[in-house]
Amino acid sequence: MRKILKSPTGLIGTVLLAIVFFVTVFGPWVAPYDPQAFDPINRLAGPSLQHWLGTDQYGRDLFSRMLNGAPSTVAFGLGATLLGVGVGSIIGVIAGVAGGRTDSIIMRILDGMLAMPELLFTLLIVTFLGGGTTQAMLAVAVTFTPGMARIARSSVLSVRTREYVLAAQARGESQSWIVGREVLPNALGPIIVEATIRVSFAIMIGATLGFLGLGAQPPSTEWGLMVAESRQFMFRNPWCVAVPGLAIAITAMGFNLFGDALRDAFDPKRSH
Amino acid sequence: QGSEPVPGGTLKVSHSTRIATLNVLSNSGPAEYPCMDMLYSGLTRMGFDNQPQPDLATEWTANDDATEFTFSLREGVTFHDGTPFTADDVVATYETILNPDVPSAARSVLTMVESVKAVDDLTVKFTLAAPFADLPYSTAHANARILSRAALEDDISKLDTTANGTGPFKLDTYDSARMVRLVKNENYYKPGQPYLDAVEMMLFPDLAAETANFLSGETDVMLTVQQADYERIASSSGIEGQQIGAGRYVCVVMRQDQEPWNDVRVRKALGMAIDRQLMVDIILEGLGRPAYDSIVAPELEFATDKPEIAYDPEGARALLAEAGYPDGLDVTLIASDRPAIRAQAAIVMQQTAAAAGFNLEIRTMPHDTYLAEEWMQGDFYIGYWGMQPTIDATYNLLLTSDASYQDTEWKNEEFDSLIQQGRSTANPEERAEIYAQAQALELEDKPYIVPFFEDVLTASRENVHEWSVAPISRFYFVEDVWMDQA
Amino acid sequence: MSLAYFLRRFGAVLVVLCIVSVAVFSITTVLPGNAALMILGENASAENLAALERQLGLDQPLIAQYFQWVGGVLQGDFGTSLRLQLPVAQVVGDAFWNSMALAAIALVSVTIIAIPLGTLAALRRGSVWDLLIGLLSYVGTALPEFVTATLLLVFFADPARQLLPAGGFVSPTEDFGGFLEHAILPSATLGLILMAHISRQVRSELSEVLSSDYVRAARLKGLREKRVIRRHALPNSLAPAVAVISLDIGYLLGGIIVVEEIFAWPGLGRLLIYALQNRDLPVIQAVTLLLAVVYALSNLLADVVIAKLDPRVRYA
Amino acid sequence: MSNRIRTDDAGSKIERPVLDVSHYSMLYDTEAGPVTALDDVSLKIWRGETHALVGESGSGKSTLAWAITRYMADNARDTNGAILLSGEDMIGKSRWDLEALRGKRIAMVFQDPSSSLNPSMRLGDQLAEVLVRHRGMTWDQARTEGEAALDRTGIAKPKEMMQRYPHEASGGEKQRVVIAMAFACNPELIIFDEPTTALDILTANQILDLFVRLREETGVAALYITHDLGLVARIASTVSVIHKGSIVERGDLSKVFAAPEHPYTRKLLAALPRPEDRLALPAPETDAPLFEARDVGVKYNTPGWLTRILDSNAAPLWGARHISLDVRPGELLGIVGESGSGKSTIAKAATGLNPYEGEIRFDGRTFPSRDDFDRQYRREVQIVFQHPDASLNPRETIGGILSRPLKLYGLVSRGRVAARVRELLEMVLLPADYANRYPHQLSGGEKQRVAIARAFAAEPKLVICDEITAALDVSVQAAVARLLVNLQKRSGAACIFITHDLNLIRQLAHRIVVFQRGALVDAFDVADAGTPDRHPYTRALLDAVPVPHSVDLSADPMESLT
Ligand SMILES: Nc1ncnc2c1ncn2[C@@H]1O[C@H](COP(=O)(O)OP(=O)(O)OP(=O)(O)O)[C@@H](O)[C@H]1O
Ligand SMILES: Nc1ncnc2c1ncn2[C@@H]1O[C@H](COP(=O)(O)OP(=O)(O)OP(=O)(O)O)[C@@H](O)[C@H]1O
Ligand SMILES: [Mg+2]
Ligand SMILES: [Mg+2]
Ligand code: NI
């Protein structure tokens, strides 16, 4: 952790993430207004003392909505990533450990899944599942699975030929002991790094799905949906698209920067 | 602003939904209707006054009990390919419309037609199974346009991409992804018309893009203007906005064979718990009128004035308590995500009804899921309907016991028989009386909550004259449109 | 590059596409709702619905539909769009070229900008330039396309200012200038993420190469700095950059879906969304398959380019 | 001693040294503050002279080389002294001047030819560009001249070599190209930074010969950096010994070798393996083998069907084939051979890491395949690997690592594990509190000792050591070898010791087998190493290794175990 804080990217990333997590946990409580409450007189207003970041087309307070949307947006990112990374890693580890035919069959199928552009694949799945937040989360998780499986597999493969694993094999250790104690702990680094960076992708894809009407649905305060709902009004009040848009950007950037710093910290080449 | 029409010019009309098919029998897209109106003619055609006008039929007569109609056809009309138009084409068209094996949208308003016969080359006779005074309205149905027998006997799927009609314009290019181009029909039956050389229907799926292109002068007409943009667009220089009072409405479907909607007091309470003016202001940006729980638009013939229902959360709460829900009511309101107005209506309802003890949880779902799982099945959802030409058509669509889309399970024999009477009565005063009773029944029982009627909004550049949209937005009379020539 | 290597890669592409085709078909056919319902919408009566389903062939068993489709695809016939009632090949054909034009403009212009930016950042590590470019790339990767697009619209396409068209499409054969003008904002949107990605990759790759032994050796040979960069450092950092670009084509193809929708660009992405909304299965299948093919082929092409750039893989 | 090559004398000195480093000091700025890397270094090299710079890893050898060429890390800072090239001050030179001077007057050859050549440029172009740059030739002239230069380095087909890319040439060929490049402009000074370390012994030998020949032809002054004292003796006339950034001893080679003054020099010299200083235990009396490999072969990469269709010649790759060897109890068997000859392959087969054909017999039992290896076999046959960094799980403490075999084989009761771990650590001369450390807190030599301890913890009958000293510093190598013999003596285990270092193995082994391209080509008793009936390949190997002077050193071997 100290290593992460030392690099400027890591520091900025950590600060951004801290803000994001603060907002996620406390945002709904500190919000000055009910995120759904109308203020018909102040529709589409710019920032003012009354509404710090302005209001949307119903006169709902953008600041409160943004704060209120944080938990669902962040939870979406974390949930989808956790699910995708979890399942992907299991598949990848199985492929990497089993090797041989199992490995090549799994890899061929994963290649097939990876041959579709990520968003396209997500779209198909989410349409198949019928739209909505949970469905979108599942879809993103499924989309992440093949990529994560590959990373997990290559990570496992690179560890599997290390000499300490060979030594354990030569010693006659059981397969499960080798996987659990020698391979996994050392293969975890790249997986964690990738997962962190993927959270930002998950958030962005989730927002995109919300935007396309396939993710969160009104009256949710999910940020992507907020952009979609008020896009019509963007020329009348740019704030109503800028606020949620920048919220997404800041969150994604936080995870990105933090992930990069984490990668540097894990990278033996850069650490002394 | 010259008053004498000048011929020539290409009218560029922007629209935001695809012209997915040219099949006049079944299409229903907002941008498909103007194309149909330009490419084809029907026996009759709805005017801006909501009355049937002569089109290919120059005049019509009915027998006394309104079971037989005779239409005299216009002479010397030819299809775009030059073949002459005769009574036989009319017969072929109506036989196809009535054929249950062919999907056709007009069939639902023509179910009473028993047979269509050509009396001679320029006369057809409709025989009805039951009296139906509004037949000339039905023949004006946007999907009941006359096709040639040749086209109908050919592969019917060719209708999707080709058109051989008798309308003022001929098909030139059909590219559903971008543009449909129509050119002047030199042999149109109105002499000297159309004035325009061509019309280009240009697709802009993104509203922002469409607006920007219209404002910058790339297009001449914006077929549909969104409420959010109307003021800005209409007030731009060189642009004329049109706000046409019409009968498109959102309705709240409450299945009346289900708790709690089987109790009229609950329905009434919900009606009082809705701030209709707020909805008009926020959702329609003021471009519409509050409606008071009747699906009959004020524009329709025989429409009665509906008493105003004020926003009265206290009263609603009391009524709800009376109905056995003193602690309020938790219900889930379903809204499809398309068009956005459904979810918007739900959101405003949720906010205003909360004060009356209605805890509405909104579930917005993709339109396909909605169609497959909720529509006609769910017990509390947001419906959205276009204007129908007559009270009869309006009620037969939704409220009579055998209506096409009976989604409320509100069945009232008295109401049914009134509608039936209205059909067979030719005398206008009598009909007015009958329809007034029917509307009173509707108001009393409140099968639907109808919060507002939406105006039709369109806009054109100043150099475009006579651009207009009929309230039921299926008829455009583009042959009358002309442009100043630079 | 040996023949075996190429054949193996090509074979892998075919296998992958087979899997994709099965996946696409199975996902699409189990989508809820159906085209007839979507076409008729709330005008559907049971009778009309049945008639339309019959007409569209939706009443046939799935397997029959699948084999019909596969058989057709192999002969270049993707069937008929359920919604548009046009041959899918025709519907998809134009859209395909429009999309490719957009993607190509984005990719080419971005590459032209991003590679020098990355180079600059790597050569001036720690400088203000490096910082700015790094910042740009972080911001770029953190903005989803729809946010970028919306912000660009607010800034550049505000009707009050009319700097650039807010969307739409002009055929390049009719008015090339207009075509380019309309392509600016969508391709800029697509380009931002790519630019961030590519410049960052070039920077890190080049930094690595610059600290490699052979660059040191080249400098110790007394070569001029310009030659060291051009002949020794850059060529060796390009191959990995190309690898990244080829992966980014995946993003690009995903990105067009959103960007085309927002900017009303009549391409595959818009077509896909339209088809998804209308359950137009043949179109969904064709577009998906096409995008997968483009992606696979571009990866294959990238491998060939990499083999050209890097003699080490040429005989792998 | 027979193949020692030296310059005739130092008589060809002219008035001014080519390189004159005087009282030079520099430091690196690090996060932990400035670190002095070179401290008051003085050094003179005259024309025609080869000066060796020796010292262990991290002593500052490369740092000095970079400082001389003025190609320094960003965080490097000169603090004192001067560096003169033929009298010209290098420190004050502009970037422009340096560019013009490098490659022309001063050239450098690196350790690893594969990484110091641009992988995407033809060798010919890389050679020619120096000529174009510094000798003003056109490209055509430069290519012709380059060919001639390559010819002088003894490359068989220079024309063809010019057209190749680095990956298409062998390590030796690449290093020849690099050397040709260094000599191309007749520089005054060439710096060699361990130019043969990455090459196998035979190739290294040829490169050294080439270097000596070219030096003689051109009379260039050379700074030769190495940590291999044995090699120094063959090429240099003067030597500086560097230790922690300071030159601790400097002078004529023979003088320094014969009578080292500084303790550090003595330590370095003591660490040199000399075949005559036998470390091995007395040879076992019995003839009954403990371990026997009978016609063992290991296959890698059976080609896939597509490859077989396209290339009918495709055949499985044999890592090793038809290998038969045996080890007696308590014996140490050496395996030598060039890189890739199959040494590790056999080691892995014997420990169940590679499937094999043929038969392995151990302690009276026969194992036709690796699936037959049981727990007892696995306990009794242990392996130690080459890379100390890779052979310990970085996420386990040393104690955890050492206790694993104890628990796995149930060798001691649960309560005794910690005590036994302490014993094991002491056995390999490590402090007992290392048990709580993680591998990255240990030095390379210490890690290797832990790995050895782990092998002996299983109380094995046979320990296979796969180049366990190769990645270690010279001084540490000797200590580890001694430790191994020591442990062998205590436990009575037999040992298979795989190595490149012939001098070392002649100290340690009872018998030696020689591998070449996957086959066993020679097997002999250590005493018979010099006999004429050795396989030609064995002889070439032996000839390639210089046997260092025997110096009278009374250093205690254990002193160097730090
Ligand atoms: N850029 C740098 N910053 C800080 N310390 C450095 C830097 N480069 C080298 N060092 C340190 O300086 C010391 C000398 O390193 P140098 O590379 O000169 O050793 P060497 O004698 O060449 O070793 P080897 O035999 O392993 O090549 C080492 O302790 C090394 O860690
Ligand atoms: N896992 C593997 N797959 C394919 N080929 C291999 C594998 N391991 C080794 N080889 C090949 O088998 C041959 C023998 O390799 P091996 O590692 O036994 O050599 P070695 O004598 O130990 O060499 P070194 O001295 O470099 O360690 C080499 O040609 C090598 O490339
Ligand atoms: Mg060094
Ligand atoms: Mg080996
Ligand atoms: Ni990436």
Coordinates of N, CA, C and O and ligand atoms in Angstrom, one line a residue, chain D residues 28 30 56-63 73 75 194, ligand 1:
Chain D
Y28 N 24.9 7.4 -6.9 CA 23.5 7.3 -7.4 C 22.6 7.9 -6.4 O 22.7 7.7 -5.2
T30 N 19.3 7.8 -4.8 CA 18.2 6.9 -4.7 C 17.2 7.4 -3.7 O 17.4 8.4 -3.0
E56 N 33.0 -9.0 -7.5 CA 31.8 -9.8 -7.5 C 30.7 -8.9 -8.0 O 30.8 -7.7 -8.3
S57 N 29.5 -9.5 -8.1 CA 28.3 -8.8 -8.7 C 28.0 -7.6 -7.8 O 28.1 -7.7 -6.6
G58 N 27.7 -6.5 -8.4 CA 27.3 -5.3 -7.7 C 28.4 -4.5 -7.1 O 28.3 -3.5 -6.4
S59 N 29.7 -4.9 -7.5 CA 30.8 -4.1 -7.0 C 31.0 -2.8 -7.7 O 31.8 -2.0 -7.3
G60 N 30.4 -2.6 -8.9 CA 30.5 -1.3 -9.5 C 31.3 -1.4 -10.9 O 31.7 -0.4 -11.4
K61 N 31.4 -2.6 -11.4 CA 32.2 -2.8 -12.6 C 31.5 -2.1 -13.8 O 32.1 -1.3 -14.5
S62 N 30.2 -2.5 -14.0 CA 29.5 -1.9 -15.1 C 29.4 -0.4 -14.9 O 29.5 0.4 -15.8
T63 N 29.2 0.0 -13.7 CA 29.0 1.5 -13.4 C 30.3 2.2 -13.9 O 30.2 3.3 -14.5
A73 N 23.2 6.5 -16.0 CA 21.8 6.5 -15.6 C 21.4 8.0 -15.2 O 22.3 8.8 -14.8
N75 N 20.0 9.1 -12.6 CA 20.3 9.4 -11.2 C 21.7 9.4 -10.8 O 22.1 9.4 -9.7
E194 N 31.9 -8.4 -19.5 CA 31.6 -9.8 -19.4 C 31.0 -10.4 -20.8 O 29.9 -10.9 -20.8
Ligands
LIG1 N1 20.7 3.6 -11.7 C1 21.0 3.1 -10.5 N2 20.5 3.7 -9.3 C2 20.9 3.2 -8.1 N3 21.8 2.3 -7.9 C3 22.3 1.6 -9.0 C4 22.0 2.0 -10.3 N4 22.7 1.3 -11.2 C5 23.4 0.4 -10.4 N5 23.2 0.6 -9.1 C6 23.9 0.0 -8.0 O1 25.2 0.2 -8.0 C7 26.0 -0.9 -7.7 C8 27.0 -1.3 -8.8 O2 26.3 -1.8 -9.9 P1 27.0 -2.4 -11.2 O3 25.9 -2.6 -12.2 O4 28.1 -1.5 -11.6 O5 27.6 -3.7 -10.7 P2 28.5 -4.8 -11.5 O6 29.7 -4.9 -10.8 O7 28.5 -4.5 -12.9 O8 27.7 -6.1 -11.2 P3 27.4 -7.4 -12.1 O9 28.6 -8.3 -12.0 O10 26.2 -8.0 -11.5 O11 27.1 -6.9 -13.5 C9 25.0 -2.0 -7.4 O12 24.8 -2.1 -6.0 C10 23.7 -1.5 -8.0 O13 22.6 -2.0 -7.3

